[in-house]
PDB file of C-alpha atoms in Angstrom:
ATOM      1  CA  MET V  85      43.225  15.961  12.009  1.00  0.00           C
ATOM      2  CA  SER V  86      42.059  13.287  14.361  1.00  0.00           C
ATOM      3  CA  ARG V  87      38.957  13.119  16.480  1.00  0.00           C
ATOM      4  CA  ASP V  88      38.758  11.754  20.004  1.00  0.00           C
ATOM      5  CA  GLY V  89      35.126  11.523  21.023  1.00  0.00           C
ATOM      6  CA  ASN V  90      33.707  15.011  20.584  1.00  0.00           C
ATOM      7  CA  HIS V  91      37.147  16.653  20.591  1.00  0.00           C
ATOM      8  CA  THR V  92      39.033  17.518  17.436  1.00  0.00           C
ATOM      9  CA  ARG V  93      42.802  17.795  17.481  1.00  0.00           C
ATOM     10  CA  VAL V  94      44.232  19.870  14.661  1.00  0.00           C
ATOM     11  CA  GLN V  95      47.897  20.061  13.855  1.00  0.00           C
ATOM     12  CA  SER V  96      49.794  21.952  11.204  1.00  0.00           C
ATOM     13  CA  LEU V  97      53.295  20.976  10.236  1.00  0.00           C
ATOM     14  CA  GLN V  98      55.792  22.203   7.692  1.00  0.00           C
ATOM     15  CA  PHE V  99      58.370  19.495   7.069  1.00  0.00           C
ATOM     16  CA  ASP V 100      61.511  20.326   5.163  1.00  0.00           C
ATOM     17  CA  SER V 101      63.068  16.955   4.454  1.00  0.00           C
ATOM     18  CA  LEU V 102      66.770  16.951   3.800  1.00  0.00           C
ATOM     19  CA  SER V 103      66.706  13.380   2.530  1.00  0.00           C
ATOM     20  CA  GLU V 104      64.494  10.467   1.621  1.00  0.00           C
ATOM     21  CA  ASN V 105      65.496   8.944   4.980  1.00  0.00           C
ATOM     22  CA  ASP V 106      64.029  11.974   6.801  1.00  0.00           C
ATOM     23  CA  THR V 107      60.774  11.526   4.902  1.00  0.00           C
ATOM     24  CA  GLN V 108      60.803   7.791   5.720  1.00  0.00           C
ATOM     25  CA  ARG V 109      61.308   8.383   9.448  1.00  0.00           C
ATOM     26  CA  LEU V 110      58.499  10.936   9.697  1.00  0.00           C
ATOM     27  CA  GLY V 111      56.093   8.713   7.759  1.00  0.00           C
ATOM     28  CA  LEU V 112      56.900   5.684   9.909  1.00  0.00           C
ATOM     29  CA  ALA V 113      56.365   7.722  13.077  1.00  0.00           C
ATOM     30  CA  LEU V 114      53.031   9.058  11.850  1.00  0.00           C
ATOM     31  CA  GLY V 115      51.890   5.580  10.838  1.00  0.00           C
ATOM     32  CA  ARG V 116      52.795   4.124  14.217  1.00  0.00           C
ATOM     33  CA  ALA V 117      50.984   6.923  16.057  1.00  0.00           C
ATOM     34  CA  ALA V 118      47.949   7.238  13.749  1.00  0.00           C
ATOM     35  CA  SER V 119      44.509   6.780  15.194  1.00  0.00           C
ATOM     36  CA  PRO V 120      41.169   6.248  13.456  1.00  0.00           C
ATOM     37  CA  GLU V 121      39.847   9.256  11.518  1.00  0.00           C
ATOM     38  CA  THR V 122      43.293  10.760  10.977  1.00  0.00           C
ATOM     39  CA  VAL V 123      43.272  12.964   7.859  1.00  0.00           C
ATOM     40  CA  VAL V 124      46.567  14.260   6.476  1.00  0.00           C
ATOM     41  CA  ALA V 125      46.670  16.846   3.680  1.00  0.00           C
ATOM     42  CA  LEU V 126      49.959  16.534   1.760  1.00  0.00           C
ATOM     43  CA  CYS V 127      51.027  19.627  -0.146  1.00  0.00           C
ATOM     44  CA  GLY V 128      54.189  20.032  -2.180  1.00  0.00           C
ATOM     45  CA  GLU V 129      55.695  20.242  -5.622  1.00  0.00           C
ATOM     46  CA  MET V 130      55.969  17.335  -8.052  1.00  0.00           C
ATOM     47  CA  GLY V 131      58.713  15.013  -6.839  1.00  0.00           C
ATOM     48  CA  SER V 132      58.785  16.399  -3.292  1.00  0.00           C
ATOM     49  CA  GLY V 133      58.225  12.987  -1.704  1.00  0.00           C
ATOM     50  CA  LYS V 134      54.467  12.827  -1.098  1.00  0.00           C
ATOM     51  CA  THR V 135      54.057   9.250  -2.346  1.00  0.00           C
ATOM     52  CA  ARG V 136      57.281   8.211  -0.592  1.00  0.00           C
ATOM     53  CA  PHE V 137      55.814   9.605   2.618  1.00  0.00           C
ATOM     54  CA  VAL V 138      52.576   7.637   2.074  1.00  0.00           C
ATOM     55  CA  ARG V 139      54.611   4.414   1.644  1.00  0.00           C
ATOM     56  CA  ALA V 140      56.287   5.070   4.991  1.00  0.00           C
ATOM     57  CA  VAL V 141      52.964   5.800   6.725  1.00  0.00           C
ATOM     58  CA  VAL V 142      51.529   2.524   5.383  1.00  0.00           C
ATOM     59  CA  GLU V 143      54.620   0.698   6.640  1.00  0.00           C
ATOM     60  CA  GLY V 144      54.231   2.366  10.057  1.00  0.00           C
ATOM     61  CA  LEU V 145      50.630   1.130  10.069  1.00  0.00           C
ATOM     62  CA  GLU V 146      51.944  -2.419   9.555  1.00  0.00           C
ATOM     63  CA  GLY V 147      50.850  -2.534   5.924  1.00  0.00           C
ATOM     64  CA  SER V 148      52.889  -3.291   2.818  1.00  0.00           C
ATOM     65  CA  PRO V 149      54.687  -0.229   1.427  1.00  0.00           C
ATOM     66  CA  THR V 150      55.172  -2.050  -1.885  1.00  0.00           C
ATOM     67  CA  ASP V 151      51.395  -1.865  -2.427  1.00  0.00           C
ATOM     68  CA  VAL V 152      51.591   1.938  -2.567  1.00  0.00           C
ATOM     69  CA  SER V 153      51.827   3.736  -5.886  1.00  0.00           C
ATOM     70  CA  SER V 154      50.884   7.229  -6.919  1.00  0.00           C
ATOM     71  CA  PRO V 155      47.118   7.150  -7.477  1.00  0.00           C
ATOM     72  CA  THR V 156      47.209   9.950 -10.078  1.00  0.00           C
ATOM     73  CA  PHE V 157      45.235   8.004 -12.668  1.00  0.00           C
ATOM     74  CA  VAL V 158      43.108   5.970 -10.249  1.00  0.00           C
ATOM     75  CA  LEU V 159      42.592   8.968  -7.904  1.00  0.00           C
ATOM     76  CA  LEU V 160      41.744   6.841  -4.850  1.00  0.00           C
ATOM     77  CA  GLN V 161      43.418   3.685  -3.600  1.00  0.00           C
ATOM     78  CA  GLN V 162      42.965   1.723  -0.396  1.00  0.00           C
ATOM     79  CA  TYR V 163      45.543  -0.303   1.484  1.00  0.00           C
ATOM     80  CA  SER V 164      45.036  -2.868   4.231  1.00  0.00           C
ATOM     81  CA  ALA V 165      46.991  -2.163   7.401  1.00  0.00           C
ATOM     82  CA  ARG V 166      46.369  -1.840  11.136  1.00  0.00           C
ATOM     83  CA  LEU V 167      43.907   0.867  10.052  1.00  0.00           C
ATOM     84  CA  LEU V 168      42.502   0.983   6.522  1.00  0.00           C
ATOM     85  CA  VAL V 169      44.384   3.597   4.488  1.00  0.00           C
ATOM     86  CA  HIS V 170      42.614   5.765   1.893  1.00  0.00           C
ATOM     87  CA  HIS V 171      45.171   7.348  -0.459  1.00  0.00           C
ATOM     88  CA  VAL V 172      43.824  10.171  -2.605  1.00  0.00           C
ATOM     89  CA  ASP V 173      45.619  12.090  -5.342  1.00  0.00           C
ATOM     90  CA  ALA V 174      43.863  15.355  -6.152  1.00  0.00           C
ATOM     91  CA  TYR V 175      46.293  16.428  -8.884  1.00  0.00           C
ATOM     92  CA  ARG V 176      43.812  15.884 -11.741  1.00  0.00           C
ATOM     93  CA  LEU V 177      40.672  17.016  -9.914  1.00  0.00           C
ATOM     94  CA  THR V 178      39.271  20.202 -11.396  1.00  0.00           C
ATOM     95  CA  SER V 179      36.015  20.743  -9.515  1.00  0.00           C
ATOM     96  CA  GLU V 180      34.103  19.990  -6.356  1.00  0.00           C
ATOM     97  CA  THR V 181      32.023  17.518  -8.401  1.00  0.00           C
ATOM     98  CA  ASP V 182      35.179  15.575  -9.329  1.00  0.00           C
ATOM     99  CA  PHE V 183      36.051  15.379  -5.646  1.00  0.00           C
ATOM    100  CA  LEU V 184      32.531  14.424  -4.533  1.00  0.00           C
ATOM    101  CA  ASP V 185      32.453  11.647  -7.161  1.00  0.00           C
ATOM    102  CA  LEU V 186      35.179   9.914  -5.124  1.00  0.00           C
ATOM    103  CA  GLY V 187      32.724   9.437  -2.222  1.00  0.00           C
ATOM    104  CA  PRO V 188      34.571  11.407   0.466  1.00  0.00           C
ATOM    105  CA  GLU V 189      31.629  11.203   2.875  1.00  0.00           C
ATOM    106  CA  GLU V 190      32.466   7.514   3.335  1.00  0.00           C
ATOM    107  CA  TRP V 191      36.244   7.655   3.820  1.00  0.00           C
ATOM    108  CA  LEU V 192      36.693  11.074   5.460  1.00  0.00           C
ATOM    109  CA  THR V 193      34.518  10.118   8.415  1.00  0.00           C
ATOM    110  CA  GLY V 194      35.319   6.418   8.635  1.00  0.00           C
ATOM    111  CA  PRO V 195      37.657   4.652  11.035  1.00  0.00           C
ATOM    112  CA  GLY V 196      40.641   4.643   8.670  1.00  0.00           C
ATOM    113  CA  VAL V 197      43.514   6.974   7.858  1.00  0.00           C
ATOM    114  CA  VAL V 198      43.173   9.380   4.914  1.00  0.00           C
ATOM    115  CA  LEU V 199      46.255  10.689   3.086  1.00  0.00           C
ATOM    116  CA  ILE V 200      45.523  13.278   0.388  1.00  0.00           C
ATOM    117  CA  GLU V 201      48.256  14.211  -2.095  1.00  0.00           C
ATOM    118  CA  TRP V 202      47.918  17.631  -3.760  1.00  0.00           C
ATOM    119  CA  ALA V 203      45.408  18.488  -1.034  1.00  0.00           C
ATOM    120  CA  ASP V 204      45.819  22.220  -1.615  1.00  0.00           C
ATOM    121  CA  ARG V 205      43.697  21.720  -4.767  1.00  0.00           C
ATOM    122  CA  ILE V 206      40.673  20.472  -2.796  1.00  0.00           C
ATOM    123  CA  LEU V 207      40.958  21.761   0.777  1.00  0.00           C
ATOM    124  CA  SER V 208      38.025  24.103   0.212  1.00  0.00           C
ATOM    125  CA  HIS V 209      35.863  21.061  -0.656  1.00  0.00           C
ATOM    126  CA  ILE V 210      36.706  19.050   2.453  1.00  0.00           C
ATOM    127  CA  HIS V 211      33.799  19.741   4.775  1.00  0.00           C
ATOM    128  CA  ILE V 212      35.445  18.772   8.045  1.00  0.00           C
ATOM    129  CA  SER V 213      37.547  20.682  10.500  1.00  0.00           C
ATOM    130  CA  GLU V 214      40.975  21.447   9.104  1.00  0.00           C
ATOM    131  CA  PRO V 215      42.998  18.279   8.529  1.00  0.00           C
ATOM    132  CA  THR V 216      46.594  17.897   9.579  1.00  0.00           C
ATOM    133  CA  ARG V 217      48.428  19.710   6.795  1.00  0.00           C
ATOM    134  CA  LEU V 218      51.916  18.605   5.865  1.00  0.00           C
ATOM    135  CA  GLY V 219      53.886  20.754   3.443  1.00  0.00           C
ATOM    136  CA  MET V 220      56.737  18.947   1.752  1.00  0.00           C
TER     137      MET V 220
END
């Protein structure tokens, strides 16, 4: 999801990557086109390429893809790029309280880009219009 003034643009996309290169190209394109307040919900099985996609988005945002790692144990990481990137991993979150403890009111409405891995576990707790949802 991205907001432009008072208008909200919502997109839904199912991406069936045939290779890591496909995932790389889509992530780069999204990073290059991303605008402030872009929220992307990444859904997919373990090993489906969610973190690889995040690396490509960060690279497309002119950040360092080598800074990106799966935030499973940290839960939330930030990366400097053309727009600040907030990378969330909801895999271990078990309740709305766990999610709210991450401070989403600050990063979901800020001027950065938010990429949420395992977003299907917390979509009901995200109190904004539906984010761009990317199934992998």
